[in-house]
Short mmCIF file of C-alpha atoms and ligand atoms in Angstrom, two decimals:
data_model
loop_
_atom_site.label_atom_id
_atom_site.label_comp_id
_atom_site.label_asym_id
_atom_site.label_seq_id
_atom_site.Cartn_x
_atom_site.Cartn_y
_atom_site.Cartn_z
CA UNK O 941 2.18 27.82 79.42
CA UNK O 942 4.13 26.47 76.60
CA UNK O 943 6.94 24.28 77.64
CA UNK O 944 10.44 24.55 77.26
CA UNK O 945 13.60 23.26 75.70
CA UNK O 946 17.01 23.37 76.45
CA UNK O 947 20.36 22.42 75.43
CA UNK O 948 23.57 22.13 77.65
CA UNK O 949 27.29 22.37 75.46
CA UNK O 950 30.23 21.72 77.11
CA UNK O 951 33.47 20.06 76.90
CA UNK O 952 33.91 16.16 78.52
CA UNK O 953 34.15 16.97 82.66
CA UNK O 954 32.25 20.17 82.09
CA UNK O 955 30.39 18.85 84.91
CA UNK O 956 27.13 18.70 82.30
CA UNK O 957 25.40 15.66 84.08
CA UNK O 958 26.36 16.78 87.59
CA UNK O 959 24.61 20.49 86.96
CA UNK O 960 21.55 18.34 85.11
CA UNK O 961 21.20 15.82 88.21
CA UNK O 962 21.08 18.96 90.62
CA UNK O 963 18.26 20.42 88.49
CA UNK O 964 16.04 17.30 88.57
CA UNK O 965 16.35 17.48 92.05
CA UNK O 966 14.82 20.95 92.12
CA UNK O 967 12.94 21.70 89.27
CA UNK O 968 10.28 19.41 87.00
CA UNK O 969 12.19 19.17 83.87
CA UNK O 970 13.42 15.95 82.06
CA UNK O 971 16.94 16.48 81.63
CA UNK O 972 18.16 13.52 78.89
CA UNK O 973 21.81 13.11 79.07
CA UNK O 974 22.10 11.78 74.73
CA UNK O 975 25.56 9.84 76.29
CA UNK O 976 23.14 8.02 78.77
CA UNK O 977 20.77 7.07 75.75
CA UNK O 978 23.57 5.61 73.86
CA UNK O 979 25.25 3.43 77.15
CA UNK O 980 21.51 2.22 77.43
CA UNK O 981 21.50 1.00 73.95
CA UNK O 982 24.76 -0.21 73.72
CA UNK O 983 23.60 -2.69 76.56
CA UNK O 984 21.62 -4.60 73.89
CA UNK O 985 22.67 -7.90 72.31
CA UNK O 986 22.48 -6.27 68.74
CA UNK O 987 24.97 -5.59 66.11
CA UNK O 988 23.74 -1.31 66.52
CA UNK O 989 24.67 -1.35 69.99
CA UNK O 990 27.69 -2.91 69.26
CA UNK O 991 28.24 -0.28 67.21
CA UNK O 992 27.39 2.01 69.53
CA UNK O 993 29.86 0.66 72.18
CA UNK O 994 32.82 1.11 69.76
CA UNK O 995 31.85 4.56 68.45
CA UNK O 996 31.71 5.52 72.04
CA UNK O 997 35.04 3.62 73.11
CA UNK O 998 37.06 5.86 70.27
CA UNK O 999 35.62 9.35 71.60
CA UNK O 1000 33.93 9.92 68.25
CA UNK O 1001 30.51 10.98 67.67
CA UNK O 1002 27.81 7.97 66.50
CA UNK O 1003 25.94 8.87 63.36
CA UNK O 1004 23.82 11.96 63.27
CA UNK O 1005 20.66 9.78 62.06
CA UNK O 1006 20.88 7.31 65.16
CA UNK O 1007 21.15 9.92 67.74
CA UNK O 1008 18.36 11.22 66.00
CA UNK O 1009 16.28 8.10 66.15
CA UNK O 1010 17.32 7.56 69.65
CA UNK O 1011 16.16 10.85 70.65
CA UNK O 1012 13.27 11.17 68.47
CA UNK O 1013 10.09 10.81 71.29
CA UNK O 1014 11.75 13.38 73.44
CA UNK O 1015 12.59 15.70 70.47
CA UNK O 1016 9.12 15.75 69.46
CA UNK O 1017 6.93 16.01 72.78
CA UNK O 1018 5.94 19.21 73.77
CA UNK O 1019 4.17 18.17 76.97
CA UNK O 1020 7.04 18.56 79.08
CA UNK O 1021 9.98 20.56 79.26
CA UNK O 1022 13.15 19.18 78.37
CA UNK O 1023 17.30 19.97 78.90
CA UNK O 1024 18.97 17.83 76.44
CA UNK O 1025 22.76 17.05 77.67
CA UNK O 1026 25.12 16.77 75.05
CA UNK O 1027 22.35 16.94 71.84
CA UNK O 1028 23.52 18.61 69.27
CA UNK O 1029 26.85 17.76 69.27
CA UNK O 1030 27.69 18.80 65.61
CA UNK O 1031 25.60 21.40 63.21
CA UNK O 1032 23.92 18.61 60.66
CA UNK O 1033 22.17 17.24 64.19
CA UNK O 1034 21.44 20.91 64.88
CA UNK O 1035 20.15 21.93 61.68
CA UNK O 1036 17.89 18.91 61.92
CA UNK O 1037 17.18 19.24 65.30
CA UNK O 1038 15.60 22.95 64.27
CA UNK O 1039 13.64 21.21 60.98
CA UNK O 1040 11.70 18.88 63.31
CA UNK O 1041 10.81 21.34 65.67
CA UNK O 1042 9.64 23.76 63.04
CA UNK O 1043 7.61 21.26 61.22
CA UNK O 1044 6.04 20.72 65.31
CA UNK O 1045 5.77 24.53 65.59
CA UNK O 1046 8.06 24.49 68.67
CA UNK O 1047 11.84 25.43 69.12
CA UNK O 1048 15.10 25.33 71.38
CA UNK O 1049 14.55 28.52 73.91
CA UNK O 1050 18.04 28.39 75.75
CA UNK O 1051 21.35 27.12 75.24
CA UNK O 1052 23.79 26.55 78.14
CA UNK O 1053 27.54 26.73 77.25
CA UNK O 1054 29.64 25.32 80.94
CA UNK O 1055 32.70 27.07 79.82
CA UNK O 1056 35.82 24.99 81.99
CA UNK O 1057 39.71 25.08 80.91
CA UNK O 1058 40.86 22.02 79.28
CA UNK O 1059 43.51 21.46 81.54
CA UNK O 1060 40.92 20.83 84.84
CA UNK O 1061 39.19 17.98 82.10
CA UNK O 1062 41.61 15.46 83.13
CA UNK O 1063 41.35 15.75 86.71
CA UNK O 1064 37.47 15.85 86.27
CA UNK O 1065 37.17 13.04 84.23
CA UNK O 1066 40.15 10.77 86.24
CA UNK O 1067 38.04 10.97 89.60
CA UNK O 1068 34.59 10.99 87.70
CA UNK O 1069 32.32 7.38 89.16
CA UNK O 1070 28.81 6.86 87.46
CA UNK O 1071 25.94 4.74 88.79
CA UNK O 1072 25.21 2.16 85.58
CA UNK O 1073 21.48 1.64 86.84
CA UNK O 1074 20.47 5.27 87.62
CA UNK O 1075 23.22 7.50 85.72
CA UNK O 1076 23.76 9.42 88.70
CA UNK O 1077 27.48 11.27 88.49
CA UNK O 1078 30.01 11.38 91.71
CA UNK O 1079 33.82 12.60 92.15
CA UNK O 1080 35.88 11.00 94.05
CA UNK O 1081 37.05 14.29 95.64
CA UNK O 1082 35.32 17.03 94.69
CA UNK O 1083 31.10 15.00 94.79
CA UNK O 1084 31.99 12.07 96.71
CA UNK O 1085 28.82 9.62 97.72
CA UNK O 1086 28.33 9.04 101.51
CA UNK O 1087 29.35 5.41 101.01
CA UNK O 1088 32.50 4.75 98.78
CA UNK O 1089 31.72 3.37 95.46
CA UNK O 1090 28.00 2.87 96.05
CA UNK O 1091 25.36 5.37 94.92
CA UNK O 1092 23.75 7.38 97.41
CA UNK O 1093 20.58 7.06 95.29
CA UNK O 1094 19.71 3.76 94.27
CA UNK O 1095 22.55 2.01 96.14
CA UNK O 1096 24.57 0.25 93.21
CA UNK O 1097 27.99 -0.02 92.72
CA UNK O 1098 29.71 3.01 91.04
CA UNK O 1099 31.88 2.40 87.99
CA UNK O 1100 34.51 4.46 86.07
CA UNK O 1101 33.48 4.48 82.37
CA UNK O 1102 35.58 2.62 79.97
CA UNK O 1103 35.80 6.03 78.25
CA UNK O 1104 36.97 8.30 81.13
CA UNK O 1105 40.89 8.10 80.51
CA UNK O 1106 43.53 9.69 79.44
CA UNK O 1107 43.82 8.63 75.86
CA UNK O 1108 40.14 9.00 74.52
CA UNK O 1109 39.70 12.09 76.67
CA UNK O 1110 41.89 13.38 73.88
CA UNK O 1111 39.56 12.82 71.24
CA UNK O 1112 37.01 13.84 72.98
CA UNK O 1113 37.97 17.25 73.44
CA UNK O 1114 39.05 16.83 69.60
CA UNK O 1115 35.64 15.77 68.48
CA UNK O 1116 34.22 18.81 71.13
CA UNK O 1117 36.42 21.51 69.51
CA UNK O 1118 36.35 20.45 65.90
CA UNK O 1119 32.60 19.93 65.68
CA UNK O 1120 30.55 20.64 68.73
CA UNK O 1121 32.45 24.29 69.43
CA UNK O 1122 30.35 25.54 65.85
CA UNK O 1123 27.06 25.57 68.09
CA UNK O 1124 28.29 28.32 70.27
CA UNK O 1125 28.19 30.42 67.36
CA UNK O 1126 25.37 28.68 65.96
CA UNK O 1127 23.72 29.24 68.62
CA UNK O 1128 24.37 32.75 69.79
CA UNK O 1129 20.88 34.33 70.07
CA UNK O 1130 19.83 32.18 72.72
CA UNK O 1131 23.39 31.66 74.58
CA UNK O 1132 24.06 31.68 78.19
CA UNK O 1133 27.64 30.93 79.91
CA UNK O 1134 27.63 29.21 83.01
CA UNK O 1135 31.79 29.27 84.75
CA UNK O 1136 31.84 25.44 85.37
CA UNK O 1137 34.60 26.10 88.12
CA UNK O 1138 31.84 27.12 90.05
CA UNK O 1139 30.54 25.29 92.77
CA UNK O 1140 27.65 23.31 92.08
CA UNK O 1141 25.19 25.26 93.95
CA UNK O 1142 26.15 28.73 92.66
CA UNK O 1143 25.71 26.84 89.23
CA UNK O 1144 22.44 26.10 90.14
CA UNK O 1145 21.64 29.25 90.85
CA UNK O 1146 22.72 30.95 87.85
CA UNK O 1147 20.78 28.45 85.76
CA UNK O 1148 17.22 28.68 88.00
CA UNK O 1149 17.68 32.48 87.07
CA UNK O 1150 18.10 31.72 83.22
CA UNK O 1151 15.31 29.26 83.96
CA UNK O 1152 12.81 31.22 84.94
CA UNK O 1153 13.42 34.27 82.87
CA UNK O 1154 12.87 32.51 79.84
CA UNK O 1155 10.11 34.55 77.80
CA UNK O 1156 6.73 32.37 76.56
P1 AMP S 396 28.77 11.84 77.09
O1 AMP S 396 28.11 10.93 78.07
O2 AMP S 396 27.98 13.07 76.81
O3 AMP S 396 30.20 12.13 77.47
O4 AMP S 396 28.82 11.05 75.69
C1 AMP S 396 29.56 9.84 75.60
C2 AMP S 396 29.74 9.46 74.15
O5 AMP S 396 28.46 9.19 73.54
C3 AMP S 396 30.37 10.52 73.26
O6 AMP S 396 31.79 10.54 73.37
C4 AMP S 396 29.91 10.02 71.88
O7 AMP S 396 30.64 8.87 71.47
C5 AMP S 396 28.47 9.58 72.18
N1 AMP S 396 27.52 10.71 71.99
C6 AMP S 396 26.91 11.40 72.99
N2 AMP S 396 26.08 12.33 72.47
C7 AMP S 396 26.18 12.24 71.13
C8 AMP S 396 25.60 12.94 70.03
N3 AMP S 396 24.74 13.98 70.20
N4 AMP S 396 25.95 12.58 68.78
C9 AMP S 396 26.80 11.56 68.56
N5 AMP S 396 27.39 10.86 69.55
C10 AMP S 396 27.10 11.19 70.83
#
């Protein structure tokens, strides 16, 4: 069976990581979250990661080629499938995206658009703790772990990222509607909407069903 790849779109506090833990739970794909990739390299002592960290801390997008490069071993390996969170993020990383594929005879079968109003983003993203070691996503209300502030899974401390606030969250949703919103269109032979306002099992649900329809 050849295996498959997926993309998730949505706006910051979509709940895009949430939706993609849920799934690894469940189901044996590799879901790559492209903002955990980054954080990961931005933890390096070296002037890219430093650039990285800044990028990141203005709500902008880093360059097209180092996401790229980043990404690069799971873009090309076609022995597992794949959901990659928040890759694309513009139409140049698209557009390449598609060339390398091509060249590897494979391609993106589904695209998953979580579709939430921008004005349940700041709520979402306010109350939004990560793990640092294992990326896992809580909410302080509406995902909380059993033990507050410590990660049901690997039991470290939760954090708030630096750029989960008010003022960046504004530029995020710029850079989202300015650049990333072209994919939906881009995109619109293999798009499926997901209502993030559901809850997260009924999300779940929805995608198994897009899941396991998708054709050879
Ligand atoms: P996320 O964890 O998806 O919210 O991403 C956090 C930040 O990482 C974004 O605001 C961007 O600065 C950067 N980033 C994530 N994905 C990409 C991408 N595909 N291209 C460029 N920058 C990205």
């Amino acid at each position: 069976m050849s295996k498959k790849k997926l993309i998730f779109l949505g706006l910051p506090g979509a709940s895009k990581g949430t939706l993609c833990n849920e799934i690894a739970k469940h189901i044996n794909i590799n879901t790559i979250s492209a903002g955990d990739c980054l954080r990961e390299e931005a933890k390096k002592d070296t002037i890219r990661s430093q650039q990285i960290k800044e990028t990141i801390g203005q709500g902008k997008l880093v360059s097209d080629e180092l996401i790229i490069d980043i990404l690069n071993d799971k873009i090309n390996d076609k022995t597992q499938d794949y959901i990659f969170d928040g890759f694309p993020r513009n139409i140049a990383q698209a557009t390449k995206l598609d060339e390398v594929l091509k060249s590897n005879n494979d391609k993106i079968d589904a695209v998953i658009y979580l579709n939430v109003s921008e004005d349940k983003l700041l709520e979402r993203i306010l109350g939004r703790r990560v793990c640092p070691n294992c990326n896992s996503n809580y909410h302080i209300s509406f995902l909380p772990p059993q033990k507050e502030g410590i990660c049901d899974k690997c039991g470290n401390d939760l954090i708030t990222r630096k750029d989960d606030n008010e003022i960046i969250l504004k530029d995020r949703i710029n850079t989202f509607n300015n650049e990333t919103k072209l994919l939906l269109d881009y995109y619109q032979d293999i798009l499926y909407e997901i209502d993030g306002a559901l809850e997260l099992d009924e999300k779940f649900e929805i995608f198994k069903n897009i899941y396991d329809n998708l054709g050879e």
